[in-house]
mmCIF file of C-alpha atoms in Angstrom:
data_model
loop_
_atom_site.group_PDB
_atom_site.id
_atom_site.type_symbol
_atom_site.label_atom_id
_atom_site.label_comp_id
_atom_site.label_asym_id
_atom_site.label_seq_id
_atom_site.Cartn_x
_atom_site.Cartn_y
_atom_site.Cartn_z
ATOM 1 C CA MET A 1 -1.534 4.424 -23.398
ATOM 2 C CA ALA A 2 -3.657 1.330 -23.802
ATOM 3 C CA THR A 3 -7.396 1.664 -23.341
ATOM 4 C CA LYS A 4 -7.587 -1.480 -21.222
ATOM 5 C CA THR A 5 -7.015 0.535 -18.072
ATOM 6 C CA GLY A 6 -10.226 2.406 -18.722
ATOM 7 C CA SER A 7 -12.424 -0.632 -18.100
ATOM 8 C CA SER A 8 -15.239 -0.169 -15.614
ATOM 9 C CA VAL A 9 -14.255 -1.205 -12.093
ATOM 10 C CA SER A 10 -16.146 -0.119 -8.979
ATOM 11 C CA ALA A 11 -14.633 0.367 -5.534
ATOM 12 C CA TYR A 12 -15.493 -2.241 -2.910
ATOM 13 C CA ASP A 13 -18.153 -1.317 -0.374
ATOM 14 C CA HIS A 14 -17.259 -0.910 3.295
ATOM 15 C CA LEU A 15 -19.463 -0.595 6.423
ATOM 16 C CA THR A 16 -18.607 2.503 8.468
ATOM 17 C CA ASP A 17 -20.262 5.339 10.388
ATOM 18 C CA VAL A 18 -17.739 7.908 9.161
ATOM 19 C CA ASN A 19 -17.052 8.737 5.523
ATOM 20 C CA VAL A 20 -13.942 10.799 4.753
ATOM 21 C CA ILE A 21 -14.329 12.144 1.235
ATOM 22 C CA MET A 22 -11.060 13.137 -0.403
ATOM 23 C CA SER A 23 -8.986 11.111 -2.811
ATOM 24 C CA LEU A 24 -9.673 7.838 -0.979
ATOM 25 C CA VAL A 25 -12.758 5.646 -1.066
ATOM 26 C CA HIS A 26 -14.001 3.934 2.114
ATOM 27 C CA PRO A 27 -10.676 3.242 3.844
ATOM 28 C CA LYS A 28 -10.592 1.230 7.040
ATOM 29 C CA PRO A 29 -8.047 1.363 9.877
ATOM 30 C CA VAL A 30 -5.345 -1.245 9.381
ATOM 31 C CA LYS A 31 -2.720 -2.689 11.693
ATOM 32 C CA GLY A 32 0.048 -1.083 9.711
ATOM 33 C CA LEU A 33 0.381 1.018 6.594
ATOM 34 C CA GLY A 34 3.424 -0.863 5.360
ATOM 35 C CA ASN A 35 2.399 -4.516 5.447
ATOM 36 C CA LEU A 36 2.826 -6.660 2.334
ATOM 37 C CA VAL A 37 0.717 -9.305 0.615
ATOM 38 C CA ILE A 38 1.900 -11.480 -2.265
ATOM 39 C CA LEU A 39 -0.865 -12.049 -4.817
ATOM 40 C CA ASN A 40 -0.762 -15.643 -6.015
ATOM 41 C CA PRO A 41 -3.291 -16.303 -8.800
ATOM 42 C CA VAL A 42 -3.477 -20.063 -9.391
ATOM 43 C CA THR A 43 -6.225 -22.586 -9.852
ATOM 44 C CA ALA A 44 -6.131 -23.559 -6.211
ATOM 45 C CA LYS A 45 -8.267 -26.217 -4.559
ATOM 46 C CA ALA A 46 -8.210 -26.036 -0.787
ATOM 47 C CA SER A 47 -7.906 -29.337 1.012
ATOM 48 C CA ASP A 48 -9.905 -30.675 3.921
ATOM 49 C CA PRO A 49 -7.710 -29.995 6.996
ATOM 50 C CA SER A 50 -8.527 -33.437 8.313
ATOM 51 C CA THR A 51 -7.121 -35.167 5.231
ATOM 52 C CA SER A 52 -4.423 -32.803 3.989
ATOM 53 C CA GLY A 53 -1.501 -34.446 5.763
ATOM 54 C CA ASP A 54 1.135 -31.872 6.665
ATOM 55 C CA GLY A 55 -0.434 -29.256 4.392
ATOM 56 C CA LYS A 56 2.867 -28.520 2.693
ATOM 57 C CA ASN A 57 2.985 -27.261 -0.871
ATOM 58 C CA ASN A 58 6.356 -27.396 -2.587
ATOM 59 C CA GLN A 59 5.106 -26.581 -6.045
ATOM 60 C CA ASP A 60 5.764 -23.438 -7.999
ATOM 61 C CA THR A 61 3.226 -20.619 -8.170
ATOM 62 C CA GLN A 62 2.100 -21.653 -11.649
ATOM 63 C CA SER A 63 0.860 -25.028 -10.441
ATOM 64 C CA THR A 64 -2.800 -25.900 -10.913
ATOM 65 C CA ASN A 65 -2.838 -28.334 -8.000
ATOM 66 C CA THR A 66 -1.780 -26.083 -5.151
ATOM 67 C CA THR A 67 -2.976 -27.447 -1.815
ATOM 68 C CA LEU A 68 -3.168 -25.175 1.211
ATOM 69 C CA ARG A 69 -4.500 -25.938 4.644
ATOM 70 C CA THR A 70 -7.539 -23.740 5.347
ATOM 71 C CA GLU A 71 -7.452 -23.888 9.141
ATOM 72 C CA LEU A 72 -4.631 -23.036 11.510
ATOM 73 C CA SER A 73 -3.169 -26.072 13.241
ATOM 74 C CA ASP A 74 -1.009 -26.421 16.334
ATOM 75 C CA GLU A 75 1.861 -27.366 14.039
ATOM 76 C CA ASP A 76 1.279 -24.141 12.077
ATOM 77 C CA ARG A 77 1.549 -22.083 15.239
ATOM 78 C CA ARG A 78 4.810 -23.774 16.183
ATOM 79 C CA ASP A 79 6.165 -23.177 12.687
ATOM 80 C CA GLY A 80 5.291 -19.473 12.679
ATOM 81 C CA VAL A 81 2.131 -19.497 10.570
ATOM 82 C CA LEU A 82 0.050 -16.740 12.169
ATOM 83 C CA SER A 83 -3.331 -17.184 10.520
ATOM 84 C CA ARG A 84 -5.248 -18.962 7.777
ATOM 85 C CA LYS A 85 -8.542 -17.770 6.369
ATOM 86 C CA GLN A 86 -10.583 -18.990 3.414
ATOM 87 C CA ASP A 87 -13.295 -16.972 1.679
ATOM 88 C CA LYS A 88 -16.319 -19.197 1.113
ATOM 89 C CA ASP A 89 -17.400 -17.458 -2.091
ATOM 90 C CA SER A 90 -14.144 -17.198 -4.053
ATOM 91 C CA LYS A 91 -12.392 -20.075 -2.233
ATOM 92 C CA ALA A 92 -9.381 -17.780 -1.925
ATOM 93 C CA ILE A 93 -7.013 -18.471 0.963
ATOM 94 C CA TYR A 94 -5.222 -15.728 2.910
ATOM 95 C CA VAL A 95 -2.278 -16.804 5.069
ATOM 96 C CA GLU A 96 0.021 -14.725 7.270
ATOM 97 C CA TYR A 97 3.572 -15.880 8.059
ATOM 98 C CA ARG A 98 5.863 -14.671 10.842
ATOM 99 C CA ASP A 99 9.151 -15.213 8.994
ATOM 100 C CA ILE A 100 10.765 -16.924 6.022
ATOM 101 C CA ASP A 101 10.843 -20.304 7.774
ATOM 102 C CA ALA A 102 7.081 -20.091 8.196
ATOM 103 C CA VAL A 103 6.647 -19.410 4.479
ATOM 104 C CA ALA A 104 8.479 -22.691 3.819
ATOM 105 C CA VAL A 105 5.611 -24.532 5.507
ATOM 106 C CA ASP A 106 3.504 -23.953 2.391
ATOM 107 C CA TYR A 107 6.063 -23.053 -0.300
ATOM 108 C CA GLY A 108 9.323 -24.769 -1.054
ATOM 109 C CA THR A 109 12.596 -22.900 -1.298
ATOM 110 C CA ASP A 110 12.559 -23.175 -5.102
ATOM 111 C CA THR A 111 9.247 -21.322 -5.524
ATOM 112 C CA GLN A 112 8.958 -17.694 -6.555
ATOM 113 C CA ILE A 113 6.838 -16.897 -3.505
ATOM 114 C CA TYR A 114 9.537 -18.175 -1.160
ATOM 115 C CA LYS A 115 12.231 -16.217 -3.005
ATOM 116 C CA LYS A 116 10.215 -13.003 -2.871
ATOM 117 C CA ALA A 117 9.462 -13.492 0.816
ATOM 118 C CA GLN A 118 13.143 -14.170 1.444
ATOM 119 C CA THR A 119 14.085 -10.895 -0.253
ATOM 120 C CA TYR A 120 11.435 -9.072 1.757
ATOM 121 C CA PHE A 121 12.690 -10.368 5.100
ATOM 122 C CA ALA A 122 16.262 -9.526 4.082
ATOM 123 C CA GLN A 123 15.448 -5.801 4.168
ATOM 124 C CA ASP A 124 16.200 -3.670 7.204
ATOM 125 C CA ASN A 125 12.642 -2.421 7.756
ATOM 126 C CA HIS A 126 10.424 -5.380 6.974
ATOM 127 C CA SER A 127 7.198 -5.881 8.909
ATOM 128 C CA ASP A 128 6.705 -8.563 11.562
ATOM 129 C CA HIS A 129 4.885 -10.748 9.046
ATOM 130 C CA ILE A 130 4.112 -11.297 5.384
ATOM 131 C CA ALA A 131 0.872 -12.492 3.780
ATOM 132 C CA VAL A 132 0.079 -14.557 0.694
ATOM 133 C CA LEU A 133 -3.319 -14.478 -0.992
ATOM 134 C CA THR A 134 -3.882 -17.514 -3.213
ATOM 135 C CA TYR A 135 -6.907 -17.428 -5.503
ATOM 136 C CA ASP A 136 -8.362 -18.696 -8.760
ATOM 137 C CA PRO A 137 -7.692 -16.097 -11.480
ATOM 138 C CA SER A 138 -11.338 -16.226 -12.535
ATOM 139 C CA GLU A 139 -12.326 -15.140 -9.002
ATOM 140 C CA GLU A 140 -9.729 -12.389 -8.685
ATOM 141 C CA SER A 141 -12.076 -9.504 -7.917
ATOM 142 C CA LYS A 142 -14.080 -11.477 -5.352
ATOM 143 C CA ALA A 143 -10.900 -12.708 -3.680
ATOM 144 C CA LEU A 144 -9.412 -9.244 -3.371
ATOM 145 C CA GLU A 145 -12.686 -7.822 -2.120
ATOM 146 C CA ALA A 146 -12.884 -10.462 0.596
ATOM 147 C CA PHE A 147 -9.393 -9.716 1.928
ATOM 148 C CA TRP A 148 -8.952 -6.061 0.950
ATOM 149 C CA TYR A 149 -9.046 -4.828 4.562
ATOM 150 C CA PHE A 150 -6.934 -7.547 6.165
ATOM 151 C CA GLY A 151 -4.144 -5.280 7.393
ATOM 152 C CA TRP A 152 -1.968 -4.871 4.295
ATOM 153 C CA THR A 153 -1.321 -1.767 2.185
ATOM 154 C CA PHE A 154 1.204 -2.958 -0.419
ATOM 155 C CA ALA A 155 0.833 -5.858 -2.823
ATOM 156 C CA ILE A 156 3.234 -7.545 -5.221
ATOM 157 C CA LYS A 157 2.615 -10.318 -7.721
ATOM 158 C CA ALA A 158 3.923 -13.822 -7.141
ATOM 159 C CA GLY A 159 5.400 -13.497 -10.615
ATOM 160 C CA PHE A 160 6.671 -10.601 -12.687
ATOM 161 C CA GLY A 161 5.665 -8.519 -15.674
ATOM 162 C CA VAL A 162 2.867 -6.317 -16.972
ATOM 163 C CA ASP A 163 0.580 -9.044 -18.297
ATOM 164 C CA ASP A 164 -3.217 -9.087 -18.607
ATOM 165 C CA ASP A 165 -3.475 -9.999 -14.925
ATOM 166 C CA ALA A 166 -1.426 -6.943 -13.987
ATOM 167 C CA VAL A 167 -3.739 -4.743 -16.052
ATOM 168 C CA SER A 168 -6.777 -6.192 -14.290
ATOM 169 C CA LEU A 169 -5.175 -5.772 -10.876
ATOM 170 C CA SER A 170 -4.135 -2.194 -11.584
ATOM 171 C CA ASN A 171 -7.744 -1.252 -12.341
ATOM 172 C CA ILE A 172 -8.879 -2.669 -9.003
ATOM 173 C CA PHE A 173 -6.223 -0.766 -7.070
ATOM 174 C CA GLU A 174 -6.948 2.432 -8.974
ATOM 175 C CA ALA A 175 -10.673 2.182 -8.237
ATOM 176 C CA ASN A 176 -10.196 1.731 -4.497
ATOM 177 C CA LYS A 177 -7.393 4.276 -4.074
ATOM 178 C CA ASN A 178 -6.142 3.063 -0.707
ATOM 179 C CA ARG A 179 -3.630 0.305 -1.497
ATOM 180 C CA PHE A 180 -0.506 0.157 -3.679
ATOM 181 C CA LEU A 181 0.299 -2.458 -6.313
ATOM 182 C CA VAL A 182 4.013 -2.852 -7.038
ATOM 183 C CA ILE A 183 4.894 -4.429 -10.395
ATOM 184 C CA GLN A 184 8.362 -5.323 -11.656
ATOM 185 C CA ASP A 185 9.176 -5.745 -15.337
ATOM 186 C CA THR A 186 12.383 -5.889 -17.355
ATOM 187 C CA ASP A 187 11.112 -3.478 -20.027
ATOM 188 C CA GLU A 188 9.783 -0.042 -19.118
ATOM 189 C CA ALA A 189 7.811 0.108 -22.373
ATOM 190 C CA ASN A 190 5.438 -2.543 -21.006
ATOM 191 C CA PHE A 191 4.196 -0.076 -18.389
ATOM 192 C CA ASN A 192 2.515 1.800 -21.211
ATOM 193 C CA LYS A 193 -0.361 -0.685 -20.756
ATOM 194 C CA ILE A 194 -1.098 0.750 -17.313
ATOM 195 C CA GLY A 195 0.552 4.150 -17.545
ATOM 196 C CA GLY A 196 -0.910 7.021 -15.561
ATOM 197 C CA GLN A 197 -2.086 4.945 -12.608
ATOM 198 C CA ASN A 198 -1.913 6.621 -9.196
ATOM 199 C CA TYR A 199 -1.759 3.464 -7.105
ATOM 200 C CA VAL A 200 0.645 1.368 -9.166
ATOM 201 C CA ILE A 201 4.409 1.535 -8.650
ATOM 202 C CA GLY A 202 6.421 0.378 -11.642
ATOM 203 C CA LEU A 203 9.919 -1.065 -11.243
ATOM 204 C CA VAL A 204 12.388 -1.870 -14.012
ATOM 205 C CA HIS A 205 14.905 -4.544 -13.046
ATOM 206 C CA ASP A 206 16.087 -8.030 -13.956
ATOM 207 C CA THR A 207 13.556 -10.551 -12.629
ATOM 208 C CA LYS A 208 16.363 -12.715 -11.251
ATOM 209 C CA GLU A 209 16.122 -10.358 -8.247
ATOM 210 C CA ALA A 210 12.873 -9.405 -6.527
ATOM 211 C CA MET A 211 13.207 -5.630 -6.429
ATOM 212 C CA ASP A 212 9.448 -5.345 -5.776
ATOM 213 C CA ALA A 213 9.676 -7.252 -2.484
ATOM 214 C CA ALA A 214 12.872 -5.429 -1.564
ATOM 215 C CA LEU A 215 11.404 -1.961 -2.077
ATOM 216 C CA VAL A 216 8.401 -2.645 0.129
ATOM 217 C CA GLY A 217 10.584 -4.238 2.806
ATOM 218 C CA ALA A 218 12.969 -1.296 2.814
ATOM 219 C CA ALA A 219 10.564 1.635 2.892
ATOM 220 C CA ALA A 220 6.911 0.794 3.509
ATOM 221 C CA THR A 221 6.967 0.372 7.297
ATOM 222 C CA LEU A 222 8.925 3.549 7.996
ATOM 223 C CA THR A 223 7.008 6.489 9.463
ATOM 224 C CA VAL A 224 4.630 7.867 6.841
ATOM 225 C CA GLY A 225 5.616 11.432 6.015
ATOM 226 C CA MET A 226 9.213 10.970 7.102
ATOM 227 C CA THR A 227 10.130 8.565 4.331
ATOM 228 C CA ASP A 228 11.173 9.376 0.772
ATOM 229 C CA TRP A 229 10.977 6.445 -1.640
ATOM 230 C CA LYS A 230 13.868 7.799 -3.688
ATOM 231 C CA PHE A 231 17.366 7.069 -2.305
ATOM 232 C CA GLN A 232 16.226 3.721 -0.826
ATOM 233 C CA GLN A 233 19.024 1.151 -0.489
ATOM 234 C CA LEU A 234 17.862 -2.403 -1.176
ATOM 235 C CA ASN A 235 19.655 -5.386 0.316
ATOM 236 C CA GLY A 236 20.439 -8.103 -2.215
ATOM 237 C CA ILE A 237 19.538 -6.003 -5.257
ATOM 238 C CA THR A 238 22.274 -5.263 -7.788
ATOM 239 C CA PRO A 239 22.375 -1.713 -9.179
ATOM 240 C CA ASP A 240 21.875 -1.541 -12.948
ATOM 241 C CA GLN A 241 24.442 0.091 -15.167
ATOM 242 C CA LEU A 242 22.176 2.334 -17.234
ATOM 243 C CA THR A 243 23.048 4.765 -19.979
ATOM 244 C CA THR A 244 21.637 8.275 -19.855
ATOM 245 C CA SER A 245 19.070 7.423 -22.521
ATOM 246 C CA GLU A 246 18.033 4.202 -20.761
ATOM 247 C CA LEU A 247 17.392 6.022 -17.493
ATOM 248 C CA ALA A 248 15.591 8.808 -19.354
ATOM 249 C CA SER A 249 13.277 6.203 -20.911
ATOM 250 C CA ILE A 250 12.489 4.730 -17.496
ATOM 251 C CA ASN A 251 11.850 8.193 -16.083
ATOM 252 C CA HIS A 252 9.603 9.017 -19.038
ATOM 253 C CA MET A 253 7.366 6.087 -18.074
ATOM 254 C CA LYS A 254 7.460 7.241 -14.428
ATOM 255 C CA ALA A 255 8.955 3.899 -13.444
ATOM 256 C CA ILE A 256 11.770 3.315 -10.945
ATOM 257 C CA ALA A 257 15.179 1.725 -11.486
ATOM 258 C CA TYR A 258 17.903 0.716 -9.050
ATOM 259 C CA VAL A 259 21.102 2.579 -9.852
ATOM 260 C CA GLU A 260 24.490 3.339 -8.342
ATOM 261 C CA VAL A 261 25.110 6.946 -7.313
ATOM 262 C CA ASN A 262 28.329 8.011 -5.608
ATOM 263 C CA GLY A 263 29.219 4.372 -5.068
ATOM 264 C CA THR A 264 25.927 3.494 -3.372
ATOM 265 C CA GLY A 265 22.899 1.703 -4.784
ATOM 266 C CA GLU A 266 19.635 3.647 -4.592
ATOM 267 C CA THR A 267 16.172 3.790 -6.095
ATOM 268 C CA SER A 268 16.226 6.258 -8.969
ATOM 269 C CA GLU A 269 12.909 7.886 -8.090
ATOM 270 C CA GLY A 270 10.009 7.701 -5.652
ATOM 271 C CA TRP A 271 6.909 8.044 -7.810
ATOM 272 C CA VAL A 272 3.959 6.037 -9.062
ATOM 273 C CA LEU A 273 3.105 5.598 -12.747
ATOM 274 C CA SER A 274 1.097 8.840 -12.848
ATOM 275 C CA GLY A 275 4.136 10.846 -11.765
ATOM 276 C CA GLU A 276 2.706 11.629 -8.327
ATOM 277 C CA TYR A 277 5.036 10.764 -5.467
ATOM 278 C CA ILE A 278 4.548 7.695 -3.292
ATOM 279 C CA ASP A 279 5.069 9.577 -0.025
ATOM 280 C CA THR A 280 2.322 12.067 -0.945
ATOM 281 C CA LEU A 281 -0.204 9.315 -1.693
ATOM 282 C CA HIS A 282 0.919 7.263 1.318
ATOM 283 C CA GLY A 283 0.331 10.406 3.386
ATOM 284 C CA ILE A 284 -3.189 10.737 1.983
ATOM 285 C CA ILE A 285 -3.905 7.150 3.003
ATOM 286 C CA TRP A 286 -2.484 7.844 6.475
ATOM 287 C CA VAL A 287 -4.618 10.967 7.006
ATOM 288 C CA SER A 288 -7.793 9.318 5.743
ATOM 289 C CA THR A 289 -7.215 6.148 7.764
ATOM 290 C CA HIS A 290 -6.470 7.974 11.010
ATOM 291 C CA MET A 291 -9.283 10.470 10.481
ATOM 292 C CA GLU A 292 -11.792 7.659 10.155
ATOM 293 C CA ASN A 293 -10.241 5.620 12.953
ATOM 294 C CA ASP A 294 -10.126 8.455 15.486
ATOM 295 C CA ILE A 295 -13.627 9.766 14.775
ATOM 296 C CA GLU A 296 -15.006 6.221 14.883
ATOM 297 C CA ASN A 297 -13.315 5.616 18.254
ATOM 298 C CA PHE A 298 -14.777 8.869 19.557
ATOM 299 C CA LEU A 299 -18.303 7.854 18.556
ATOM 300 C CA GLN A 300 -17.889 4.403 20.074
ATOM 301 C CA LYS A 301 -16.422 5.514 23.405
ATOM 302 C CA ASN A 302 -18.902 8.313 24.132
ATOM 303 C CA LYS A 303 -22.352 7.425 25.405
ATOM 304 C CA LYS A 304 -23.839 10.128 23.207
ATOM 305 C CA VAL A 305 -22.499 12.858 20.948
ATOM 306 C CA SER A 306 -24.991 15.691 20.896
ATOM 307 C CA TYR A 307 -26.035 17.165 17.559
ATOM 308 C CA ASP A 308 -25.157 20.717 18.574
ATOM 309 C CA THR A 309 -22.223 23.090 18.800
ATOM 310 C CA ASN A 310 -20.613 21.039 21.558
ATOM 311 C CA GLY A 311 -20.727 17.752 19.647
ATOM 312 C CA ILE A 312 -19.670 19.286 16.356
ATOM 313 C CA THR A 313 -16.773 21.108 18.022
ATOM 314 C CA LYS A 314 -15.513 17.854 19.543
ATOM 315 C CA ILE A 315 -15.607 16.069 16.187
ATOM 316 C CA SER A 316 -13.795 18.909 14.429
ATOM 317 C CA GLY A 317 -11.238 18.878 17.249
ATOM 318 C CA ILE A 318 -10.386 15.287 16.372
ATOM 319 C CA ALA A 319 -9.809 16.280 12.753
ATOM 320 C CA ILE A 320 -7.447 19.017 13.944
ATOM 321 C CA GLN A 321 -5.542 16.529 16.119
ATOM 322 C CA VAL A 322 -5.058 14.170 13.176
ATOM 323 C CA LEU A 323 -3.762 16.979 10.953
ATOM 324 C CA GLU A 324 -1.481 18.224 13.729
ATOM 325 C CA GLN A 325 0.066 14.768 13.979
ATOM 326 C CA ALA A 326 0.318 14.654 10.192
ATOM 327 C CA THR A 327 2.198 17.957 10.351
ATOM 328 C CA GLU A 328 4.623 16.582 12.933
ATOM 329 C CA GLN A 329 5.296 13.557 10.711
ATOM 330 C CA GLY A 330 5.999 15.665 7.656
ATOM 331 C CA ILE A 331 2.843 14.823 5.701
ATOM 332 C CA VAL A 332 1.498 18.373 5.930
ATOM 333 C CA LEU A 333 3.605 21.348 4.853
ATOM 334 C CA ILE A 334 4.686 23.782 7.561
ATOM 335 C CA SER A 335 3.785 27.297 6.469
ATOM 336 C CA SER A 336 6.743 29.678 6.203
ATOM 337 C CA LYS A 337 4.434 32.500 7.301
ATOM 338 C CA THR A 338 2.904 30.970 10.428
ATOM 339 C CA GLY A 339 5.334 28.181 11.305
ATOM 340 C CA LYS A 340 2.324 25.884 11.675
ATOM 341 C CA GLY A 341 0.739 23.201 9.540
ATOM 342 C CA ASP A 342 -0.744 24.495 6.297
ATOM 343 C CA TYR A 343 -4.202 22.982 6.732
ATOM 344 C CA THR A 344 -7.762 24.130 7.255
ATOM 345 C CA VAL A 345 -10.638 22.423 9.065
ATOM 346 C CA ILE A 346 -14.213 23.624 8.541
ATOM 347 C CA ALA A 347 -17.161 22.412 10.619
ATOM 348 C CA THR A 348 -20.463 24.021 9.653
ATOM 349 C CA PRO A 349 -23.082 24.425 12.432
ATOM 350 C CA ARG A 350 -26.240 22.399 12.972
ATOM 351 C CA GLU A 351 -28.474 25.025 11.375
ATOM 352 C CA ASP A 352 -26.594 24.646 8.083
ATOM 353 C CA GLN A 353 -27.254 20.905 7.871
ATOM 354 C CA PRO A 354 -30.090 19.513 5.703
ATOM 355 C CA ALA A 355 -33.189 18.582 7.674
ATOM 356 C CA GLU A 356 -32.980 15.074 6.260
ATOM 357 C CA ASP A 357 -29.433 14.655 7.640
ATOM 358 C CA ILE A 358 -30.488 15.848 11.068
ATOM 359 C CA SER A 359 -33.446 13.452 10.952
ATOM 360 C CA LYS A 360 -31.110 10.564 10.092
ATOM 361 C CA ARG A 361 -28.572 11.719 12.694
ATOM 362 C CA HIS A 362 -25.935 12.197 10.024
ATOM 363 C CA TYR A 363 -23.465 15.070 10.165
ATOM 364 C CA GLY A 364 -21.878 15.971 6.850
ATOM 365 C CA GLY A 365 -20.529 19.431 7.616
ATOM 366 C CA LEU A 366 -16.921 18.530 8.393
ATOM 367 C CA SER A 367 -14.272 19.166 5.738
ATOM 368 C CA PHE A 368 -10.552 19.822 5.602
ATOM 369 C CA THR A 369 -7.754 20.667 3.227
ATOM 370 C CA TYR A 370 -3.993 20.457 3.598
ATOM 371 C CA HIS A 371 -0.883 21.221 1.580
ATOM 372 C CA ALA A 372 1.350 18.179 1.117
ATOM 373 C CA SER A 373 4.915 18.782 2.276
ATOM 374 C CA GLY A 374 6.887 17.154 -0.547
ATOM 375 C CA SER A 375 10.659 16.679 -0.344
ATOM 376 C CA ILE A 376 13.936 17.572 -2.045
ATOM 377 C CA HIS A 377 15.227 15.098 -4.639
ATOM 378 C CA THR A 378 17.920 17.076 -6.416
ATOM 379 C CA VAL A 379 20.082 20.041 -5.455
ATOM 380 C CA THR A 380 21.816 22.693 -7.550
ATOM 381 C CA VAL A 381 24.646 24.602 -5.877
ATOM 382 C CA HIS A 382 26.081 27.817 -7.369
ATOM 383 C CA GLY A 383 29.743 28.465 -6.529
ATOM 384 C CA GLU A 384 32.096 31.321 -7.325
ATOM 385 C CA VAL A 385 35.890 31.285 -7.284
ATOM 386 C CA ASP A 386 38.042 34.375 -6.874
ATOM 387 C CA SER A 387 41.188 34.085 -8.995
ATOM 388 C CA ASP A 388 44.310 36.260 -8.833
ATOM 389 C CA THR A 389 45.120 35.636 -12.464
ATOM 390 C CA ILE A 390 44.833 38.798 -14.587
ATOM 391 C CA ILE A 391 43.378 38.059 -18.041
#
């Protein structure tokens, strides 16, 4: 494994009154946990809306003269462009599009971004929009920080391959631990550069087809906890004819291929590059996001939450509600002994809190654990045949 992935990257800061400490760092409630952004690193110079003409950009993603309108116009709204936002520091531009026709407002039909968006919208479970983040490669970290909490959870590159940019991106996603980066390459050996990452999904497929966009469109918006990322059928993606050794090599790298099983195309696995499963990590993001969201809403809607048994009990009750819902969705394992969710919530009383916390009106005595449910990927059946033949 290359040492590049060990470079020092810090998680982005986030203003919140509630900190859920588990395997996620400062998550924020988002509009959906399956929305997609296409990362488009180019030397982009935003135009003045008053002089940019129709604001159309029909150049490929590798262009150094990409021009994007920075403000939403009436024409944009009619064409299905939902929003435009530019970060003043990095000059990055984040645009949301309602459908593939809206994407064509900024990107011609011959561009890689258009083709990936087209594949995304061709899937059965795509979201109601897609986003593109265009930024100067030298301002990558600033650009991602500015738009990290803009309602997306999955990101794909405008291009393909595990290049230096992919290595840099993977470190950012791994540091923050609440978004997924999906990278497609034709050679599984290239994933050795970023092997072991928890928040990077590696796909091995011919780059003539955008399997990365297809996978997100097929699975990401389905109910978290009820969705297995193995067995996914991708519209417009051709199954690869792989030998046993070829598939074994892909599995060894913890990457995912698209294969034909029993006459049907399906994703060969449902894991990230570390070997952990996508649905488990997606479930962690769901629990953390909803825990923060629900406790935050409780604090905002109540005139005052007393720092006593009553207030602490109410806060712990919200945690229980979140984990109960997570159990219903299949994120939390149902115990075979109790028939209930295998989770624990602990809320220590006021007298156990540090005097400094009480003085600052901070409660840090709430904690929880849960057992992830997992799923069945393979089945072995033992059969026995009674024969009348005497041997």
